[in-house]
Amino acid sequence: MLDILSQLWSSIWQSFSYHTLHDFIIVLGLLVVDFILVFSNRGRFNSRAERRNMNLLGGLIPIITVISFQAYLIAINGGVFSLPQTDLQLVILYYFLIMLDSRAQILYGIILSLGLFIYFSTQTTLNHFQLGLGMVGIVLIALSTYYVNMNSKKILGNMLVYLFWLIIWGSSWWMVLILGLRGQTIYNYVALIVKFILLMSVVHYLNYFVRTSLDRYLKIENASKKDYLTGVLNRESFNQASERAFQMFQLNHKTFSLIMFDIDKFKSFNDTYGHTIGDQVLQLVTRQTQYVLSKSDLDGQAFRLGGEEFGILVYSSKVDKAKELAKQVAIRVKSNPLVNEGVALKLTISMGVTEINKTDKEFNDVYQRADNALYHSKNNGRSSITIDQEIIKI
């Protein structure tokens, strides 16, 4: 027993002897740089397509960092593939796996593990046991990566659960990585896993302070972007999103449409039933709008522009598709009255729809065109949609 413990301790000590502290400090620096790079850009993208692309890029950044760090280790080790310090690279992968809500990391992790397995297979002949071990490792990497990515908040909230999946995920990777180390014993394998757990635990506790600060920042940031009453994005968010959309159109002719609408005779609700009912009207119309957007294939965002006036930016969409979306919103609102003390209060909205075109010199040109179309609807019987002087009654 003492001999086993002695060999295990010797292996653990040896695993930490490869400039670990020096390289771990470098890894912490890389984590900070990657963290700033990813999270500083996440809030800049509002459309569904932009968020998807950001998730793909966010998942790729840790992989690029790992490859770059391995290249650095190879350079300082005389061109030798540095597997003893791979634990440090696993720290980078696991950190972003649990911190980023990017499904792309699942695919990237599988591709990376499969690539390493193929690489090791070409360097030497693997026996049946080693081949089986590597294949099982790849399957476990896929399963554990998927679970950790999908349940990161639950895992972060419980230290025992966190350690459990840390061991499973780290062990899975080393079932593949151990194929690249020749003449290694079970003690070396355990030592490398222990090293990974210890390093990742240090990162976990350092990250606790980062995570809590980030959560507070995101809550404040999200609150500043949304209208407090309805929960949709506010006028400032609309200004920022519309300017980005206009810039994208200028750069690559990426079209978009704008729907503007307000609630017909809204003042009468406040005057007749009080401001509490007026607030409920705003909230109900917002809920119906968000419901239609959630069911639509179009990439749209709703904004409260002020009072009873709202806007919907429909990205990558021609005016005919925006028109259909506007009709769905108007019908949904009209079909769902507000019930007050057993009385159904009928709601209707007037809308204006337009599309960006080449003659627009600034976003305000689009805005004014949609606003004029909205007032054309209001001045011609309300409960209607105006598109290029054409009125569609709802």
mmCIF file with all atom_site columns, N, CA and C in Angstrom, residues 169-193:
data_model
loop_
_atom_site.group_PDB
_atom_site.id
_atom_site.type_symbol
_atom_site.label_atom_id
_atom_site.label_alt_id
_atom_site.label_comp_id
_atom_site.label_asym_id
_atom_site.label_entity_id
_atom_site.label_seq_id
_atom_site.pdbx_PDB_ins_code
_atom_site.Cartn_x
_atom_site.Cartn_y
_atom_site.Cartn_z
_atom_site.occupancy
_atom_site.B_iso_or_equiv
_atom_site.pdbx_formal_charge
_atom_site.auth_seq_id
_atom_site.auth_comp_id
_atom_site.auth_asym_id
_atom_site.auth_atom_id
_atom_site.pdbx_PDB_model_num
ATOM 1  N N  . TRP A 1 169 ? -15.363 14.509 -17.228 1.00 0.00 ? 169 TRP A N  1
ATOM 2  C CA . TRP A 1 169 ? -14.924 15.175 -18.462 1.00 0.00 ? 169 TRP A CA 1
ATOM 3  C C  . TRP A 1 169 ? -13.408 15.065 -18.631 1.00 0.00 ? 169 TRP A C  1
ATOM 4  N N  . GLY A 1 170 ? -12.661 15.339 -17.542 1.00 0.00 ? 170 GLY A N  1
ATOM 5  C CA . GLY A 1 170 ? -11.203 15.262 -17.615 1.00 0.00 ? 170 GLY A CA 1
ATOM 6  C C  . GLY A 1 170 ? -10.711 13.850 -17.891 1.00 0.00 ? 170 GLY A C  1
ATOM 7  N N  . SER A 1 171 ? -11.325 12.859 -17.254 1.00 0.00 ? 171 SER A N  1
ATOM 8  C CA . SER A 1 171 ? -10.937 11.459 -17.473 1.00 0.00 ? 171 SER A CA 1
ATOM 9  C C  . SER A 1 171 ? -11.209 11.039 -18.912 1.00 0.00 ? 171 SER A C  1
ATOM 10 N N  . SER A 1 172 ? -12.319 11.515 -19.467 1.00 0.00 ? 172 SER A N  1
ATOM 11 C CA . SER A 1 172 ? -12.662 11.179 -20.852 1.00 0.00 ? 172 SER A CA 1
ATOM 12 C C  . SER A 1 172 ? -11.596 11.686 -21.815 1.00 0.00 ? 172 SER A C  1
ATOM 13 N N  . TRP A 1 173 ? -11.154 12.925 -21.587 1.00 0.00 ? 173 TRP A N  1
ATOM 14 C CA . TRP A 1 173 ? -10.119 13.480 -22.451 1.00 0.00 ? 173 TRP A CA 1
ATOM 15 C C  . TRP A 1 173 ? -8.808  12.720 -22.312 1.00 0.00 ? 173 TRP A C  1
ATOM 16 N N  . TRP A 1 174 ? -8.471  12.320 -21.092 1.00 0.00 ? 174 TRP A N  1
ATOM 17 C CA . TRP A 1 174 ? -7.198  11.642 -20.916 1.00 0.00 ? 174 TRP A CA 1
ATOM 18 C C  . TRP A 1 174 ? -7.233  10.201 -21.430 1.00 0.00 ? 174 TRP A C  1
ATOM 19 N N  . MET A 1 175 ? -8.424  9.638  -21.639 1.00 0.00 ? 175 MET A N  1
ATOM 20 C CA . MET A 1 175 ? -8.518  8.324  -22.293 1.00 0.00 ? 175 MET A CA 1
ATOM 21 C C  . MET A 1 175 ? -8.030  8.409  -23.731 1.00 0.00 ? 175 MET A C  1
ATOM 22 N N  . VAL A 1 176 ? -8.157  9.597  -24.323 1.00 0.00 ? 176 VAL A N  1
ATOM 23 C CA . VAL A 1 176 ? -7.641  9.818  -25.682 1.00 0.00 ? 176 VAL A CA 1
ATOM 24 C C  . VAL A 1 176 ? -6.198  10.310 -25.625 1.00 0.00 ? 176 VAL A C  1
ATOM 25 N N  . LEU A 1 177 ? -5.935  11.281 -24.749 1.00 0.00 ? 177 LEU A N  1
ATOM 26 C CA . LEU A 1 177 ? -4.610  11.902 -24.704 1.00 0.00 ? 177 LEU A CA 1
ATOM 27 C C  . LEU A 1 177 ? -3.518  10.939 -24.250 1.00 0.00 ? 177 LEU A C  1
ATOM 28 N N  . ILE A 1 178 ? -3.875  9.976  -23.393 1.00 0.00 ? 178 ILE A N  1
ATOM 29 C CA . ILE A 1 178 ? -2.871  9.043  -22.865 1.00 0.00 ? 178 ILE A CA 1
ATOM 30 C C  . ILE A 1 178 ? -2.257  8.203  -23.991 1.00 0.00 ? 178 ILE A C  1
ATOM 31 N N  . LEU A 1 179 ? -2.981  8.114  -25.131 1.00 0.00 ? 179 LEU A N  1
ATOM 32 C CA . LEU A 1 179 ? -2.461  7.360  -26.270 1.00 0.00 ? 179 LEU A CA 1
ATOM 33 C C  . LEU A 1 179 ? -1.226  8.026  -26.858 1.00 0.00 ? 179 LEU A C  1
ATOM 34 N N  . GLY A 1 180 ? -1.064  9.322  -26.585 1.00 0.00 ? 180 GLY A N  1
ATOM 35 C CA . GLY A 1 180 ? 0.094   10.052 -27.099 1.00 0.00 ? 180 GLY A CA 1
ATOM 36 C C  . GLY A 1 180 ? 1.295   9.995  -26.186 1.00 0.00 ? 180 GLY A C  1
ATOM 37 N N  . LEU A 1 181 ? 1.135   9.391  -25.014 1.00 0.00 ? 181 LEU A N  1
ATOM 38 C CA . LEU A 1 181 ? 2.242   9.260  -24.062 1.00 0.00 ? 181 LEU A CA 1
ATOM 39 C C  . LEU A 1 181 ? 2.681   7.803  -24.017 1.00 0.00 ? 181 LEU A C  1
ATOM 40 N N  . ARG A 1 182 ? 3.931   7.556  -24.274 1.00 0.00 ? 182 ARG A N  1
ATOM 41 C CA . ARG A 1 182 ? 4.439   6.185  -24.323 1.00 0.00 ? 182 ARG A CA 1
ATOM 42 C C  . ARG A 1 182 ? 4.997   5.764  -22.962 1.00 0.00 ? 182 ARG A C  1
ATOM 43 N N  . GLY A 1 183 ? 4.773   4.513  -22.631 1.00 0.00 ? 183 GLY A N  1
ATOM 44 C CA . GLY A 1 183 ? 5.336   3.945  -21.408 1.00 0.00 ? 183 GLY A CA 1
ATOM 45 C C  . GLY A 1 183 ? 4.757   4.509  -20.133 1.00 0.00 ? 183 GLY A C  1
ATOM 46 N N  . GLN A 1 184 ? 3.495   4.956  -20.176 1.00 0.00 ? 184 GLN A N  1
ATOM 47 C CA . GLN A 1 184 ? 2.873   5.539  -18.993 1.00 0.00 ? 184 GLN A CA 1
ATOM 48 C C  . GLN A 1 184 ? 2.138   4.481  -18.178 1.00 0.00 ? 184 GLN A C  1
ATOM 49 N N  . THR A 1 185 ? 2.166   4.657  -16.886 1.00 0.00 ? 185 THR A N  1
ATOM 50 C CA . THR A 1 185 ? 1.489   3.731  -15.978 1.00 0.00 ? 185 THR A CA 1
ATOM 51 C C  . THR A 1 185 ? 0.158   4.309  -15.541 1.00 0.00 ? 185 THR A C  1
ATOM 52 N N  . ILE A 1 186 ? -0.607  3.496  -14.828 1.00 0.00 ? 186 ILE A N  1
ATOM 53 C CA . ILE A 1 186 ? -1.890  3.965  -14.286 1.00 0.00 ? 186 ILE A CA 1
ATOM 54 C C  . ILE A 1 186 ? -1.670  5.109  -13.316 1.00 0.00 ? 186 ILE A C  1
ATOM 55 N N  . TYR A 1 187 ? -0.500  5.144  -12.677 1.00 0.00 ? 187 TYR A N  1
ATOM 56 C CA . TYR A 1 187 ? -0.198  6.229  -11.731 1.00 0.00 ? 187 TYR A CA 1
ATOM 57 C C  . TYR A 1 187 ? -0.052  7.565  -12.471 1.00 0.00 ? 187 TYR A C  1
ATOM 58 N N  . ASN A 1 188 ? 0.597   7.509  -13.653 1.00 0.00 ? 188 ASN A N  1
ATOM 59 C CA . ASN A 1 188 ? 0.716   8.729  -14.452 1.00 0.00 ? 188 ASN A CA 1
ATOM 60 C C  . ASN A 1 188 ? -0.653  9.231  -14.899 1.00 0.00 ? 188 ASN A C  1
ATOM 61 N N  . TYR A 1 189 ? -1.504  8.293  -15.270 1.00 0.00 ? 189 TYR A N  1
ATOM 62 C CA . TYR A 1 189 ? -2.859  8.646  -15.718 1.00 0.00 ? 189 TYR A CA 1
ATOM 63 C C  . TYR A 1 189 ? -3.624  9.332  -14.589 1.00 0.00 ? 189 TYR A C  1
ATOM 64 N N  . VAL A 1 190 ? -3.597  8.738  -13.402 1.00 0.00 ? 190 VAL A N  1
ATOM 65 C CA . VAL A 1 190 ? -4.289  9.312  -12.240 1.00 0.00 ? 190 VAL A CA 1
ATOM 66 C C  . VAL A 1 190 ? -3.681  10.666 -11.884 1.00 0.00 ? 190 VAL A C  1
ATOM 67 N N  . ALA A 1 191 ? -2.344  10.752 -11.953 1.00 0.00 ? 191 ALA A N  1
ATOM 68 C CA . ALA A 1 191 ? -1.660  12.002 -11.607 1.00 0.00 ? 191 ALA A CA 1
ATOM 69 C C  . ALA A 1 191 ? -2.101  13.142 -12.524 1.00 0.00 ? 191 ALA A C  1
ATOM 70 N N  . LEU A 1 192 ? -2.227  12.857 -13.816 1.00 0.00 ? 192 LEU A N  1
ATOM 71 C CA . LEU A 1 192 ? -2.636  13.890 -14.771 1.00 0.00 ? 192 LEU A CA 1
ATOM 72 C C  . LEU A 1 192 ? -4.067  14.346 -14.517 1.00 0.00 ? 192 LEU A C  1
ATOM 73 N N  . ILE A 1 193 ? -4.939  13.402 -14.130 1.00 0.00 ? 193 ILE A N  1
ATOM 74 C CA . ILE A 1 193 ? -6.321  13.769 -13.800 1.00 0.00 ? 193 ILE A CA 1
ATOM 75 C C  . ILE A 1 193 ? -6.359  14.598 -12.520 1.00 0.00 ? 193 ILE A C  1
#
